[in-house]
XYZ file of C-alpha atoms in Angstrom:
310
model
C 0.000 0.000 0.000
C 2.650 2.347 1.022
C 4.710 1.568 -2.045
C 1.797 2.076 -4.400
C 0.876 5.384 -2.765
C 4.387 6.640 -3.029
C 4.513 5.875 -6.726
C 1.198 7.667 -7.301
C 2.328 10.625 -5.326
C 5.534 11.013 -7.369
C 3.627 10.685 -10.665
C 1.177 13.350 -9.527
C 4.052 15.689 -8.571
C 5.689 15.250 -11.962
C 2.427 15.995 -13.766
C 1.878 19.132 -11.698
C 5.439 20.325 -12.416
C 4.961 19.716 -16.128
C 1.686 21.631 -16.128
C 3.306 24.489 -14.209
C 6.098 24.734 -16.757
C 3.671 24.718 -19.672
C 1.520 27.427 -18.051
C 4.513 29.614 -17.019
C 3.704 29.382 -13.351
C 7.052 28.139 -12.324
C 10.577 27.864 -13.698
C 12.527 24.773 -14.369
C 15.058 24.171 -11.799
C 18.153 25.387 -13.639
C 21.338 26.001 -11.765
C 21.906 29.759 -11.424
C 25.333 31.328 -11.468
C 26.173 33.195 -8.307
C 25.696 36.992 -8.491
C 28.722 38.816 -9.818
C 30.774 40.300 -7.078
C 31.938 43.944 -7.292
C 35.275 44.268 -8.918
C 37.862 45.184 -6.319
C 39.706 48.512 -6.753
C 42.864 47.980 -8.793
C 41.480 44.957 -10.628
C 41.304 45.316 -14.428
C 37.727 45.150 -15.631
C 36.681 42.794 -18.390
C 36.378 44.115 -21.942
C 32.569 43.828 -21.715
C 32.418 45.774 -18.443
C 34.729 48.537 -19.770
C 32.686 48.749 -22.939
C 29.546 49.167 -20.818
C 31.196 51.986 -18.842
C 32.363 53.683 -22.025
C 28.893 53.413 -23.502
C 27.097 54.860 -20.502
C 29.507 57.740 -19.814
C 29.534 60.687 -22.249
C 32.990 61.491 -23.698
C 34.252 65.074 -23.491
C 33.816 66.776 -26.890
C 37.154 67.358 -28.571
C 39.157 65.292 -26.063
C 40.613 61.829 -26.314
C 39.027 59.137 -23.937
C 40.054 59.297 -20.349
C 42.897 57.168 -19.068
C 41.794 53.581 -18.477
C 38.700 53.984 -20.720
C 38.644 52.274 -24.070
C 37.298 54.246 -27.047
C 33.708 53.603 -27.917
C 33.514 51.485 -31.082
C 31.972 53.387 -34.004
C 29.603 51.484 -36.298
C 30.786 51.364 -39.946
C 27.857 53.477 -41.142
C 28.517 56.140 -38.530
C 32.238 56.162 -39.360
C 31.471 56.680 -43.018
C 29.100 59.513 -42.227
C 31.643 61.136 -39.910
C 34.501 61.050 -42.429
C 32.550 61.910 -45.585
C 32.416 65.722 -46.033
C 28.960 67.110 -46.629
C 28.902 69.860 -49.255
C 27.350 73.118 -48.123
C 26.032 75.949 -50.228
C 27.811 78.665 -48.293
C 29.501 79.518 -45.011
C 27.611 78.443 -41.886
C 26.885 81.473 -39.688
C 29.028 81.447 -36.586
C 31.311 78.718 -37.914
C 34.295 81.026 -38.366
C 35.379 84.381 -39.771
C 33.499 85.596 -42.784
C 35.488 85.210 -46.017
C 37.026 88.407 -47.372
C 35.289 89.949 -50.330
C 37.129 89.490 -53.592
C 39.041 92.627 -54.505
C 38.291 94.239 -57.836
C 40.939 94.778 -60.488
C 43.767 97.064 -59.399
C 43.170 100.593 -60.575
C 46.133 102.227 -62.329
C 47.693 105.209 -60.662
C 46.582 108.426 -62.370
C 49.277 109.653 -64.711
C 51.003 112.837 -63.665
C 49.778 115.793 -65.665
C 52.417 116.843 -68.202
C 54.164 120.107 -67.374
C 53.031 122.991 -69.525
C 56.010 124.812 -70.952
C 56.395 128.473 -69.991
C 55.391 131.204 -72.433
C 52.813 128.902 -74.031
C 55.506 127.392 -76.229
C 54.372 125.057 -79.009
C 57.351 122.688 -79.298
C 56.170 121.022 -82.489
C 58.356 117.966 -83.009
C 61.069 119.147 -80.622
C 61.870 117.176 -77.457
C 64.325 119.792 -76.078
C 63.258 123.349 -75.280
C 65.158 126.153 -73.544
C 62.906 128.846 -72.074
C 64.105 132.345 -71.182
C 61.435 134.140 -69.156
C 61.795 137.822 -68.264
C 59.579 139.522 -65.663
C 58.923 142.486 -67.967
C 59.749 143.686 -71.451
C 62.220 146.195 -70.063
C 64.064 143.704 -67.851
C 67.707 142.932 -68.547
C 67.614 139.668 -66.596
C 65.551 136.484 -66.976
C 65.242 132.886 -65.784
C 66.605 130.242 -68.152
C 65.396 126.622 -67.885
C 66.138 123.621 -70.100
C 63.239 121.189 -70.625
C 63.199 117.662 -71.973
C 60.191 115.659 -73.151
C 59.919 112.179 -71.615
C 57.218 109.536 -70.978
C 55.706 111.622 -68.142
C 55.783 114.913 -70.045
C 58.152 117.869 -69.917
C 60.785 117.807 -67.184
C 63.267 120.518 -66.246
C 66.822 119.194 -66.635
C 68.701 122.465 -66.040
C 67.836 125.595 -64.126
C 66.293 127.903 -63.637
C 69.517 129.913 -63.854
C 69.926 133.666 -64.130
C 70.369 134.961 -67.644
C 71.435 138.386 -68.893
C 69.434 139.994 -71.700
C 69.916 142.976 -74.019
C 70.278 146.383 -72.426
C 66.976 147.401 -74.076
C 65.091 144.402 -72.668
C 63.192 141.824 -74.699
C 60.820 142.246 -77.625
C 61.072 143.154 -81.291
C 64.722 143.061 -82.345
C 66.484 145.117 -85.003
C 69.974 145.955 -86.140
C 69.675 149.392 -84.602
C 68.586 148.228 -81.101
C 70.042 146.208 -78.228
C 66.845 144.288 -77.613
C 66.790 140.474 -77.256
C 64.433 138.967 -79.881
C 61.220 137.552 -78.388
C 59.777 134.377 -79.877
C 60.724 130.733 -80.435
C 63.816 129.956 -82.473
C 65.752 126.791 -83.447
C 69.186 125.979 -82.025
C 71.158 124.292 -84.812
C 74.868 125.017 -84.317
C 77.501 126.115 -81.813
C 80.985 127.601 -81.849
C 83.665 128.834 -79.515
C 87.176 130.030 -78.999
C 87.616 127.043 -76.708
C 87.625 123.390 -77.745
C 84.375 121.516 -78.219
C 83.120 120.593 -74.702
C 81.201 117.627 -76.096
C 78.288 119.425 -77.696
C 75.450 117.510 -79.300
C 75.236 120.260 -81.920
C 77.728 120.815 -84.735
C 80.539 122.815 -83.081
C 83.100 125.067 -84.745
C 86.339 126.166 -83.053
C 86.928 129.739 -84.300
C 90.080 131.704 -85.041
C 90.866 135.218 -86.290
C 89.334 134.551 -89.719
C 85.863 133.699 -88.412
C 83.262 136.464 -88.766
C 79.583 137.058 -88.227
C 78.309 139.522 -90.803
C 76.147 142.453 -89.613
C 76.457 144.590 -92.712
C 72.834 145.129 -93.804
C 73.986 145.815 -97.375
C 75.817 142.490 -97.709
C 74.270 139.342 -99.185
C 76.008 137.547 -96.284
C 73.964 139.452 -93.710
C 73.470 137.480 -90.489
C 75.690 134.614 -91.636
C 79.008 133.095 -90.596
C 81.903 133.487 -93.016
C 85.682 133.248 -93.079
C 88.117 135.796 -94.399
C 91.343 137.479 -93.361
C 90.947 140.873 -91.782
C 91.141 143.666 -94.355
C 90.082 141.365 -97.222
C 86.449 140.644 -96.388
C 83.667 141.457 -98.913
C 81.521 143.256 -96.277
C 81.871 146.122 -93.874
C 84.154 144.716 -91.191
C 83.589 147.686 -88.902
C 79.956 146.711 -88.248
C 80.555 142.956 -88.192
C 81.970 140.725 -85.435
C 85.279 138.931 -85.486
C 84.424 135.919 -83.305
C 87.923 135.457 -81.877
C 88.393 139.142 -81.107
C 85.100 139.328 -79.177
C 86.885 137.837 -76.157
C 85.981 135.360 -73.412
C 82.219 135.773 -73.824
C 82.580 133.695 -77.001
C 84.636 130.930 -75.439
C 81.467 128.881 -76.001
C 78.263 129.958 -77.713
C 75.113 128.580 -79.311
C 73.686 130.321 -82.360
C 70.079 131.514 -81.904
C 68.455 131.051 -85.296
C 66.647 134.360 -85.368
C 66.441 135.982 -88.825
C 68.641 133.363 -90.414
C 67.023 134.208 -93.712
C 68.909 137.498 -93.559
C 66.094 140.029 -93.802
C 68.058 143.302 -93.890
C 67.852 145.372 -90.725
C 65.861 142.809 -88.711
C 68.862 142.066 -86.542
C 71.936 139.794 -86.586
C 74.469 137.915 -84.448
C 72.211 136.706 -81.601
C 73.873 134.029 -79.482
C 73.522 132.194 -76.182
C 76.980 132.751 -74.710
C 79.077 133.162 -71.554
C 78.092 136.134 -69.384
C 80.424 138.887 -68.289
C 77.941 140.012 -65.629
C 76.495 142.885 -67.655
C 73.530 143.346 -69.998
C 74.235 142.333 -73.601
C 73.768 143.938 -77.010
C 70.793 141.599 -77.569
C 72.208 138.153 -76.820
C 71.310 135.794 -73.921
C 74.219 135.160 -71.545
C 74.577 132.679 -68.653
C 77.393 131.434 -66.433
C 80.137 129.343 -67.979
C 79.362 126.107 -66.122
C 75.665 126.153 -67.007
C 76.461 126.867 -70.635
C 78.868 123.947 -70.782
C 76.210 121.638 -69.295
C 73.667 122.956 -71.761
C 75.986 122.346 -74.730
C 76.567 118.761 -73.633
C 72.827 118.196 -73.235
C 71.680 119.688 -76.527
C 71.096 117.107 -79.247
C 70.634 118.017 -82.898
C 68.390 114.970 -83.312
C 65.957 116.419 -80.742
C 65.393 119.565 -82.857
C 66.053 121.873 -79.878
C 64.384 125.270 -79.568
C 64.853 128.395 -77.493
C 61.791 130.416 -76.458
C 62.293 133.972 -75.201
C 59.575 136.190 -73.768
C 57.828 137.865 -70.849
C 55.996 135.748 -68.314
């Protein structure tokens, strides 16, 4: 009896346990692992535990992971998104300094206005002009300046220096006056008692047979000629022997006024060395300035001299 009852009791218990499992009332008796003990300080955590810590704790932005913390693994898709630049249409406000505006094309510096020559001179094709400006028509002194035409316009290359004029001032010249001829005249040749200083104009060294004719009745009027004294075909008493004139003709430039020889209009007008006094109608400057001027003058530049009141 007892044995039969025991067997029935065990079968009933097994059936009840099976029913309980099927209905979720109980759990099968499965051996449970003991609860994990806290990791002692100084013990290295497992990779899984460290990964859990790294996942739960936010990393400082812009800093590498703290010491003892492994980097959080980045999924492939996230890595691709993080490393692939995203094109933007323009600068993001607040993301950095605004880009500088593109500069326009460099504007050229304004060209310097060309210098206007004194006396309203029209230089024509000349690139060298000497101006002689007197303060009044009766003045016996003036300011002489040499001008040269370059890429930027007219530039003064000599002067102003003081010049002596005729004792009757400047204006309409004649054979019977000591007035310096006003106007613009070519400079085509030079001469002197001294050797050629290196003039850019044809230069003649004169001796006692060189004359400048001032005889209004002569066909050689206002021209250079050579003849021995006492044998010349013009009135020597009213003409100039270029050697005998003295130191003022050590160097001189011929002013081409009345070179056509109109009788009585005036003759023998030169730019020569000053003796400190008014002239008989010539223009005179200091020796050093005249030498510099002779070396600067160039026949190929078609030089001019302009004389007047300004």
